[in-house]
Amino acid sequence: MTEMESDLRELYQDLILDHGKHPRNFHVIDPADCEAVGHNPLCGDKLVLFLTVGQDGRIAQAAFQGSGCAISMASASMMTEMLTGKTAAQAKTLWAVFEDMCKSNAVEPDRLAGLDEDDVLRLQALAGVRHYPVRVKCATLAWRTLESALDPAAVKKVGTE
Ligand code: ZN
């Protein structure tokens, strides 16, 4: 790792701590165009995700409410910031890339082509949880909830409640 990469990593780890303590977009949207509930019983993390979609098909507003560990809250907070302005397809691509990053640090570089560099760095920082397998479900909860919020065919509730 170069010095610059190591500095970047620290910067983004600080960002995760900050989002965990002070979640952004932490409120209800009523009415929302898409809404889903997520629950991670392993850790007790719970959240509700709200999305509004603009006329252009892009996510206009993303917000969440819930309670859980710092990783789950930071991941949800950072996700809602990343989602604004994205299409559903772009959002799903981010989730697919993040899911792979949580399994391996060797994500094919061409899969990252075309993605926003800042989004990639944020996802890479969050995906550092792969070293703590029990925390991966905390980091991916918001994204799994997003997947169900974006699926019009699904009942808009996930989890065990
Ligand atoms: Zn958790």
Coordinates of N, CA, C and O and ligand atoms in Angstrom, one line a residue:
M1 N 0.8 -1.2 0.0 CA 0.0 0.0 0.0 C 0.9 1.2 0.0 O 1.8 1.3 0.8
T2 N 0.6 2.2 -0.9 CA 1.4 3.4 -0.9 C 0.9 4.3 0.3 O -0.1 4.1 0.9
E3 N 1.8 5.3 0.5 CA 1.4 6.3 1.6 C 0.1 7.0 1.3 O -0.7 7.2 2.2
M4 N -0.1 7.3 0.1 CA -1.4 8.0 -0.3 C -2.6 7.1 0.0 O -3.6 7.5 0.5
E5 N -2.4 5.8 -0.4 CA -3.5 4.9 -0.2 C -3.8 4.7 1.3 O -5.0 4.6 1.7
S6 N -2.7 4.7 2.1 CA -2.9 4.6 3.5 C -3.6 5.8 4.1 O -4.4 5.7 5.0
D7 N -3.2 7.0 3.6 CA -3.8 8.2 4.1 C -5.3 8.2 3.8 O -6.2 8.6 4.6
L8 N -5.6 7.8 2.5 CA -7.0 7.7 2.1 C -7.8 6.8 2.9 O -8.9 7.1 3.3
R9 N -7.2 5.6 3.2 CA -7.9 4.6 4.1 C -8.3 5.2 5.4 O -9.4 5.1 5.9
E10 N -7.3 6.0 6.0 CA -7.6 6.6 7.3 C -8.7 7.6 7.2 O -9.6 7.7 8.1
L11 N -8.6 8.4 6.1 CA -9.6 9.4 5.9 C -11.0 8.8 5.9 O -12.0 9.3 6.5
Y12 N -11.1 7.7 5.2 CA -12.5 7.1 5.0 C -12.9 6.3 6.3 O -14.1 6.2 6.5
Q13 N -11.9 5.8 7.0 CA -12.3 5.2 8.3 C -12.8 6.2 9.3 O -13.8 6.0 10.0
D14 N -12.2 7.4 9.2 CA -12.8 8.5 10.0 C -14.2 8.9 9.6 O -15.0 9.2 10.4
L15 N -14.4 8.8 8.3 CA -15.7 9.1 7.8 C -16.8 8.1 8.3 O -17.9 8.5 8.7
I16 N -16.4 6.8 8.3 CA -17.3 5.8 8.8 C -17.6 6.1 10.3 O -18.8 6.0 10.7
L17 N -16.6 6.4 11.1 CA -16.8 6.7 12.5 C -17.8 7.9 12.7 O -18.7 7.9 13.5
D18 N -17.6 8.9 11.8 CA -18.4 10.1 11.9 C -19.8 9.8 11.5 O -20.8 10.2 12.2
H19 N -20.0 9.0 10.4 CA -21.4 8.7 10.0 C -22.1 7.8 11.1 O -23.3 7.9 11.3
G20 N -21.3 6.9 11.7 CA -21.8 6.1 12.8 C -22.4 6.9 14.0 O -23.4 6.6 14.6
K21 N -21.6 7.9 14.3 CA -22.0 8.8 15.4 C -23.1 9.8 15.0 O -24.0 10.1 15.9
H22 N -23.0 10.3 13.8 CA -24.0 11.3 13.4 C -24.6 10.9 12.0 O -24.1 11.4 11.0
P23 N -25.5 10.0 12.0 CA -26.0 9.5 10.7 C -26.7 10.7 10.0 O -27.4 11.5 10.5
R24 N -26.4 10.7 8.6 CA -27.1 11.7 7.8 C -28.4 11.1 7.2 O -28.6 9.9 7.2
N25 N -29.2 12.0 6.8 CA -30.5 11.6 6.2 C -31.3 10.7 7.1 O -31.9 9.7 6.7
F26 N -31.2 11.0 8.4 CA -31.9 10.2 9.4 C -33.2 10.7 9.8 O -33.4 11.5 10.7
H27 N -34.2 10.4 8.9 CA -35.6 10.9 9.1 C -36.5 10.1 8.3 O -36.1 9.3 7.4
V28 N -37.8 10.3 8.6 CA -38.9 9.6 7.8 C -39.2 10.4 6.5 O -39.1 11.7 6.6
I29 N -39.5 9.8 5.4 CA -40.0 10.4 4.3 C -41.5 9.9 4.1 O -41.7 8.7 4.0
D30 N -42.4 10.9 4.2 CA -43.8 10.5 4.1 C -44.6 11.4 3.3 O -44.7 12.6 3.7
P31 N -45.1 11.0 2.1 CA -45.1 9.7 1.6 C -43.8 9.4 0.8 O -43.2 10.3 0.3
A32 N -43.3 8.1 0.9 CA -42.2 7.7 0.1 C -42.6 6.9 -1.1 O -43.7 6.3 -1.1
D33 N -41.8 6.9 -2.2 CA -42.2 6.1 -3.3 C -41.8 4.6 -3.1 O -42.5 3.7 -3.6
C34 N -40.7 4.4 -2.3 CA -40.3 3.0 -2.0 C -39.9 3.0 -0.5 O -39.4 4.0 0.0
E35 N -40.2 1.9 0.1 CA -40.0 1.8 1.5 C -39.7 0.4 1.9 O -40.4 -0.5 1.3
A36 N -38.8 0.1 2.7 CA -38.6 -1.3 3.1 C -38.0 -1.3 4.5 O -37.3 -0.4 5.0
V37 N -38.2 -2.4 5.2 CA -37.7 -2.6 6.6 C -36.7 -3.7 6.5 O -36.8 -4.7 5.8
G38 N -35.6 -3.5 7.2 CA -34.5 -4.5 7.3 C -34.2 -4.8 8.7 O -34.3 -3.9 9.6
H39 N -33.8 -6.0 9.0 CA -33.5 -6.4 10.3 C -32.3 -7.4 10.3 O -32.3 -8.3 9.5
N40 N -31.3 -7.2 11.1 CA -30.2 -8.1 11.3 C -30.2 -8.7 12.7 O -29.7 -8.1 13.6
P41 N -30.9 -9.8 12.8 CA -31.1 -10.4 14.2 C -29.8 -10.8 14.8 O -29.7 -10.8 16.1
L42 N -28.7 -11.0 14.1 CA -27.5 -11.4 14.7 C -26.9 -10.3 15.6 O -26.3 -10.6 16.6
C43 N -27.2 -9.0 15.2 CA -26.7 -7.9 16.0 C -27.8 -7.1 16.6 O -27.5 -6.3 17.5
G44 N -29.0 -7.2 16.1 CA -30.1 -6.4 16.6 C -30.2 -5.1 15.9 O -30.9 -4.2 16.3
D45 N -29.6 -5.0 14.7 CA -29.8 -3.8 13.9 C -31.1 -3.8 13.1 O -31.5 -4.8 12.6
K46 N -31.8 -2.6 13.2 CA -33.1 -2.5 12.5 C -33.1 -1.2 11.8 O -32.7 -0.2 12.3
L47 N -33.6 -1.2 10.6 CA -33.8 0.1 9.9 C -35.0 0.1 8.9 O -35.4 -1.0 8.5
V48 N -35.5 1.3 8.7 CA -36.5 1.5 7.6 C -35.9 2.4 6.6 O -35.4 3.5 7.0
L49 N -36.0 2.1 5.4 CA -35.4 2.9 4.3 C -36.5 3.5 3.5 O -37.5 2.9 3.2
F50 N -36.4 4.8 3.2 CA -37.4 5.5 2.4 C -36.7 6.1 1.2 O -35.6 6.7 1.3
L51 N -37.3 6.0 0.0 CA -36.8 6.6 -1.2 C -37.9 7.4 -1.9 O -39.1 7.0 -1.9
T52 N -37.6 8.5 -2.5 CA -38.5 9.1 -3.4 C -37.7 9.1 -4.8 O -36.5 9.2 -4.9
V53 N -38.5 8.9 -5.8 CA -38.0 8.8 -7.2 C -38.5 10.0 -8.0 O -39.7 10.2 -8.0
G54 N -37.6 10.7 -8.7 CA -38.0 11.8 -9.5 C -38.6 11.4 -10.8 O -38.6 10.2 -11.2
Q55 N -39.2 12.4 -11.6 CA -39.7 12.2 -12.9 C -38.7 11.5 -13.8 O -39.1 10.8 -14.8
D56 N -37.4 11.8 -13.6 CA -36.4 11.3 -14.5 C -36.0 9.9 -14.1 O -35.1 9.4 -14.7
G57 N -36.7 9.3 -13.1 CA -36.4 7.9 -12.8 C -35.2 7.8 -11.8 O -34.8 6.7 -11.5
R58 N -34.6 9.0 -11.4 CA -33.5 8.9 -10.5 C -34.0 9.1 -9.1 O -35.0 9.7 -8.8
I59 N -33.2 8.5 -8.1 CA -33.6 8.7 -6.7 C -33.4 10.1 -6.3 O -32.3 10.7 -6.4
A60 N -34.5 10.8 -5.9 CA -34.4 12.2 -5.5 C -34.0 12.4 -4.1 O -33.3 13.3 -3.7
Q61 N -34.5 11.5 -3.3 CA -34.2 11.6 -1.8 C -34.1 10.2 -1.2 O -35.0 9.3 -1.6
A62 N -33.2 10.0 -0.3 CA -33.1 8.7 0.4 C -32.8 9.0 1.8 O -32.1 9.9 2.2
A63 N -33.6 8.3 2.7 CA -33.5 8.6 4.1 C -33.7 7.3 4.9 O -34.3 6.3 4.3
F64 N -33.4 7.3 6.1 CA -33.6 6.1 6.9 C -33.8 6.4 8.4 O -33.5 7.5 8.8
Q65 N -34.4 5.5 9.1 CA -34.5 5.6 10.5 C -34.3 4.2 11.1 O -34.5 3.2 10.4
G66 N -33.8 4.1 12.3 CA -33.6 2.8 12.9 C -32.6 2.9 14.1 O -32.2 4.0 14.5
S67 N -32.2 1.8 14.5 CA -31.2 1.7 15.6 C -30.4 0.5 15.4 O -30.8 -0.5 14.8
G68 N -29.1 0.6 15.8 CA -28.2 -0.5 15.7 C -26.8 -0.1 16.0 O -26.6 1.0 16.4
C69 N -25.9 -1.0 15.6 CA -24.5 -0.7 15.9 C -24.0 0.4 15.0 O -24.6 0.7 14.0
A70 N -22.8 0.9 15.3 CA -22.2 2.1 14.5 C -22.0 1.7 13.1 O -22.2 2.5 12.2
I71 N -21.6 0.4 12.8 CA -21.3 0.0 11.4 C -22.6 0.0 10.6 O -22.6 0.5 9.5
S72 N -23.7 -0.5 11.2 CA -24.9 -0.5 10.4 C -25.5 0.9 10.2 O -26.0 1.2 9.1
M73 N -25.4 1.7 11.2 CA -25.8 3.1 11.0 C -25.0 3.9 10.0 O -25.5 4.6 9.1
A74 N -23.6 3.7 10.1 CA -22.7 4.4 9.2 C -23.0 3.9 7.7 O -23.0 4.7 6.8
S75 N -23.2 2.6 7.6 CA -23.4 2.1 6.2 C -24.7 2.6 5.6 O -24.7 3.1 4.5
A76 N -25.7 2.7 6.4 CA -27.0 3.2 6.0 C -26.9 4.7 5.6 O -27.4 5.2 4.6
S77 N -26.2 5.4 6.5 CA -26.0 6.9 6.3 C -25.2 7.2 5.0 O -25.6 8.0 4.2
M78 N -24.1 6.4 4.8 CA -23.3 6.7 3.7 C -24.1 6.2 2.4 O -24.0 6.8 1.4
M79 N -24.8 5.1 2.5 CA -25.6 4.7 1.4 C -26.6 5.7 0.9 O -26.7 6.0 -0.3
T80 N -27.3 6.3 1.9 CA -28.3 7.3 1.5 C -27.7 8.5 0.8 O -28.3 9.0 -0.2
E81 N -26.5 8.8 1.2 CA -25.8 9.9 0.5 C -25.4 9.5 -1.0 O -25.5 10.3 -1.9
M82 N -25.0 8.2 -1.1 CA -24.6 7.8 -2.4 C -25.7 7.6 -3.4 O -25.6 7.8 -4.6
L83 N -26.9 7.3 -2.8 CA -28.1 7.0 -3.7 C -28.7 8.2 -4.4 O -29.2 8.1 -5.5
T84 N -28.5 9.4 -3.8 CA -29.2 10.6 -4.4 C -28.7 10.8 -5.8 O -27.4 10.8 -6.0
G85 N -29.6 10.9 -6.7 CA -29.2 11.1 -8.1 C -29.0 9.8 -9.0 O -28.7 9.9 -10.2
K86 N -29.0 8.7 -8.3 CA -28.7 7.4 -9.0 C -30.0 6.9 -9.5 O -31.1 7.0 -9.0
T87 N -29.9 6.1 -10.7 CA -31.1 5.3 -11.1 C -31.1 4.0 -10.3 O -30.1 3.7 -9.6
A88 N -32.2 3.3 -10.4 CA -32.3 2.0 -9.7 C -31.2 1.1 -10.2 O -30.6 0.4 -9.4
A89 N -30.9 1.1 -11.5 CA -29.9 0.2 -12.0 C -28.5 0.6 -11.5 O -27.7 -0.3 -11.1
Q90 N -28.2 1.9 -11.4 CA -26.9 2.3 -10.8 C -26.8 1.9 -9.3 O -25.8 1.5 -8.9
A91 N -27.9 2.0 -8.6 CA -27.9 1.7 -7.2 C -27.7 0.2 -7.0 O -26.9 -0.2 -6.2
K92 N -28.3 -0.6 -7.9 CA -28.1 -2.1 -7.8 C -26.7 -2.5 -8.2 O -26.1 -3.4 -7.6
T93 N -26.1 -1.7 -9.1 CA -24.7 -2.0 -9.5 C -23.8 -1.7 -8.3 O -22.9 -2.5 -8.0
L94 N -24.0 -0.6 -7.6 CA -23.2 -0.3 -6.4 C -23.3 -1.4 -5.4 O -22.3 -1.8 -4.8
W95 N -24.5 -1.9 -5.2 CA -24.7 -3.0 -4.2 C -24.0 -4.2 -4.6 O -23.3 -4.9 -3.8
A96 N -24.1 -4.6 -5.9 CA -23.4 -5.8 -6.4 C -21.9 -5.7 -6.2 O -21.2 -6.6 -5.7
V97 N -21.3 -4.5 -6.4 CA -19.9 -4.3 -6.3 C -19.5 -4.4 -4.8 O -18.6 -5.0 -4.4
F98 N -20.4 -3.7 -3.9 CA -20.1 -3.7 -2.5 C -20.2 -5.2 -1.9 O -19.4 -5.6 -1.1
E99 N -21.2 -5.9 -2.4 CA -21.3 -7.3 -1.9 C -20.1 -8.1 -2.2 O -19.6 -8.9 -1.4
D100 N -19.5 -7.9 -3.5 CA -18.3 -8.6 -3.8 C -17.1 -8.1 -3.0 O -16.3 -8.9 -2.6
M101 N -17.0 -6.8 -2.8 CA -15.9 -6.3 -1.9 C -15.9 -6.9 -0.5 O -14.9 -7.0 0.1
C102 N -17.1 -7.2 0.0 CA -17.2 -7.7 1.3 C -16.8 -9.2 1.4 O -16.5 -9.7 2.4
K103 N -16.6 -9.8 0.2 CA -16.1 -11.2 0.1 C -14.7 -11.2 -0.2 O -14.0 -12.1 0.2
S104 N -14.2 -10.2 -1.0 CA -12.8 -10.3 -1.4 C -12.3 -8.9 -1.7 O -13.1 -8.1 -2.2
N105 N -11.0 -8.6 -1.5 CA -10.5 -7.3 -1.8 C -10.1 -7.2 -3.3 O -9.6 -6.2 -3.8
A106 N -10.2 -8.4 -4.0 CA -9.8 -8.4 -5.4 C -11.0 -8.3 -6.3 O -11.3 -9.2 -7.0
V107 N -11.6 -7.2 -6.3 CA -12.7 -6.9 -7.2 C -12.1 -6.5 -8.6 O -11.2 -5.6 -8.6
E108 N -12.6 -7.1 -9.7 CA -12.1 -6.8 -11.0 C -12.1 -5.3 -11.3 O -13.2 -4.7 -11.1
P109 N -11.0 -4.7 -11.6 CA -10.9 -3.2 -11.9 C -12.0 -2.8 -12.9 O -12.5 -1.7 -12.7
D110 N -12.3 -3.6 -13.9 CA -13.2 -3.1 -14.9 C -14.7 -3.1 -14.4 O -15.5 -2.4 -14.9
R111 N -14.9 -3.7 -13.2 CA -16.2 -3.6 -12.6 C -16.4 -2.3 -12.0 O -17.5 -1.8 -11.7
L112 N -15.3 -1.6 -11.6 CA -15.3 -0.3 -11.0 C -15.3 0.8 -12.0 O -15.6 2.0 -11.7
A113 N -15.1 0.5 -13.3 CA -15.0 1.5 -14.3 C -16.4 2.1 -14.4 O -17.4 1.4 -14.4
G114 N -16.5 3.4 -14.6 CA -17.7 4.1 -14.7 C -18.4 4.4 -13.4 O -19.4 5.2 -13.4
L115 N -17.9 3.9 -12.3 CA -18.5 4.3 -11.0 C -17.8 5.6 -10.5 O -16.7 5.8 -10.8
D116 N -18.5 6.3 -9.7 CA -18.0 7.5 -9.1 C -16.8 7.1 -8.1 O -17.0 6.2 -7.3
E117 N -15.7 7.8 -8.3 CA -14.5 7.4 -7.5 C -14.8 7.5 -6.0 O -14.3 6.7 -5.2
D118 N -15.5 8.5 -5.6 CA -15.7 8.7 -4.2 C -16.6 7.6 -3.7 O -16.5 7.1 -2.5
D119 N -17.6 7.2 -4.5 CA -18.5 6.1 -4.1 C -17.6 4.8 -3.9 O -17.8 4.1 -2.9
V120 N -16.7 4.6 -4.8 CA -15.8 3.4 -4.7 C -15.0 3.4 -3.4 O -14.9 2.4 -2.7
L121 N -14.4 4.6 -3.1 CA -13.6 4.7 -1.9 C -14.4 4.5 -0.7 O -14.0 3.8 0.3
R122 N -15.6 5.0 -0.6 CA -16.5 4.8 0.5 C -16.9 3.3 0.7 O -16.8 2.8 1.8
L123 N -17.2 2.7 -0.4 CA -17.5 1.3 -0.4 C -16.3 0.4 0.1 O -16.5 -0.5 0.9
Q124 N -15.1 0.8 -0.4 CA -14.0 0.0 -0.1 C -13.7 0.2 1.4 O -13.3 -0.8 2.1
A125 N -13.9 1.4 2.0 CA -13.7 1.6 3.4 C -14.7 0.7 4.2 O -14.3 0.1 5.2
L126 N -15.9 0.8 3.8 CA -17.0 0.0 4.5 C -16.7 -1.5 4.4 O -16.9 -2.3 5.4
A127 N -16.2 -1.9 3.2 CA -15.9 -3.4 3.0 C -14.8 -3.9 3.8 O -14.5 -5.1 3.9
G128 N -14.1 -3.0 4.5 CA -13.0 -3.4 5.5 C -13.6 -4.4 6.5 O -12.8 -5.1 7.2
V129 N -14.9 -4.4 6.7 CA -15.5 -5.3 7.7 C -15.4 -6.8 7.3 O -15.6 -7.6 8.1
R130 N -14.9 -7.0 6.1 CA -14.8 -8.5 5.7 C -13.8 -9.2 6.6 O -13.9 -10.4 6.7
H131 N -12.9 -8.4 7.3 CA -12.0 -9.0 8.2 C -12.7 -9.5 9.5 O -12.1 -10.2 10.3
Y132 N -13.9 -9.0 9.7 CA -14.7 -9.4 10.9 C -16.1 -9.9 10.4 O -17.1 -9.2 10.3
P133 N -16.1 -11.2 10.0 CA -17.2 -11.8 9.2 C -18.6 -11.5 9.9 O -19.6 -11.3 9.2
V134 N -18.6 -11.4 11.2 CA -19.9 -11.3 11.9 C -20.4 -9.8 11.7 O -21.6 -9.6 11.7
R135 N -19.5 -8.9 11.3 CA -20.0 -7.5 11.1 C -20.4 -7.3 9.7 O -21.0 -6.2 9.3
V136 N -20.2 -8.3 8.8 CA -20.5 -8.0 7.4 C -22.0 -7.8 7.2 O -22.5 -7.0 6.5
K137 N -22.8 -8.6 8.0 CA -24.3 -8.4 8.0 C -24.7 -7.1 8.4 O -25.7 -6.6 8.0
C138 N -23.9 -6.5 9.3 CA -24.2 -5.1 9.8 C -24.0 -4.1 8.7 O -24.8 -3.2 8.4
A139 N -22.9 -4.3 7.9 CA -22.5 -3.3 6.9 C -23.4 -3.5 5.7 O -23.6 -2.5 4.9
T140 N -24.0 -4.7 5.4 CA -24.8 -4.9 4.2 C -26.3 -4.8 4.5 O -27.0 -4.8 3.5
L141 N -26.7 -4.6 5.7 CA -28.1 -4.5 6.0 C -28.8 -3.5 5.2 O -29.9 -3.7 4.6
A142 N -28.3 -2.3 5.2 CA -28.9 -1.2 4.5 C -29.1 -1.5 3.0 O -30.1 -1.2 2.4
W143 N -28.0 -2.1 2.4 CA -28.0 -2.5 1.0 C -29.0 -3.6 0.7 O -29.7 -3.6 -0.4
R144 N -29.1 -4.6 1.6 CA -30.1 -5.6 1.4 C -31.5 -5.0 1.5 O -32.4 -5.4 0.8
T145 N -31.7 -4.1 2.4 CA -33.0 -3.4 2.5 C -33.3 -2.6 1.2 O -34.4 -2.6 0.8
L146 N -32.3 -2.0 0.7 CA -32.4 -1.2 -0.6 C -32.9 -2.2 -1.7 O -33.8 -1.8 -2.4
E147 N -32.3 -3.3 -1.7 CA -32.7 -4.3 -2.8 C -34.1 -4.6 -2.7 O -34.8 -4.6 -3.7
S148 N -34.7 -4.8 -1.5 CA -36.1 -5.1 -1.4 C -36.9 -3.8 -1.6 O -38.0 -3.9 -2.2
A149 N -36.4 -2.6 -1.3 CA -37.2 -1.4 -1.6 C -37.3 -1.2 -3.0 O -38.3 -0.6 -3.5
L150 N -36.3 -1.6 -3.8 CA -36.3 -1.3 -5.3 C -37.1 -2.4 -6.0 O -37.2 -2.3 -7.2
D151 N -37.4 -3.5 -5.4 CA -38.1 -4.6 -6.1 C -39.6 -4.4 -6.0 O -40.2 -4.7 -4.9
P152 N -40.3 -4.0 -7.1 CA -41.7 -3.7 -7.0 C -42.5 -4.9 -6.7 O -43.6 -4.9 -6.2
A153 N -41.9 -6.1 -7.1 CA -42.7 -7.3 -6.9 C -42.7 -7.8 -5.5 O -43.5 -8.6 -5.1
A154 N -41.7 -7.4 -4.7 CA -41.5 -7.9 -3.4 C -42.4 -7.3 -2.4 O -42.8 -6.1 -2.5
V155 N -42.8 -8.0 -1.4 CA -43.5 -7.5 -0.3 C -42.4 -6.6 0.4 O -41.3 -6.9 0.5
K156 N -42.8 -5.3 0.7 CA -41.8 -4.4 1.1 C -41.4 -4.5 2.6 O -41.4 -3.6 3.3
K157 N -41.1 -5.7 2.9 CA -40.6 -6.0 4.3 C -39.6 -7.1 4.2 O -39.9 -8.1 3.5
V158 N -38.4 -6.9 4.8 CA -37.5 -8.0 4.8 C -37.2 -8.3 6.3 O -37.6 -7.5 7.1
G159 N -36.5 -9.3 6.6 CA -36.2 -9.6 8.0 C -37.1 -10.6 8.6 O -37.9 -11.2 7.9
T160 N -37.1 -10.6 9.9 CA -37.8 -11.7 10.5 C -39.0 -11.3 11.3 O -39.7 -12.1 12.0
E161 N -39.4 -10.0 11.2 CA -40.5 -9.5 12.0 C -41.8 -9.8 11.2 O -41.8 -9.7 10.0
Ligands
ZN1 ZN -24.7 -4.5 13.8

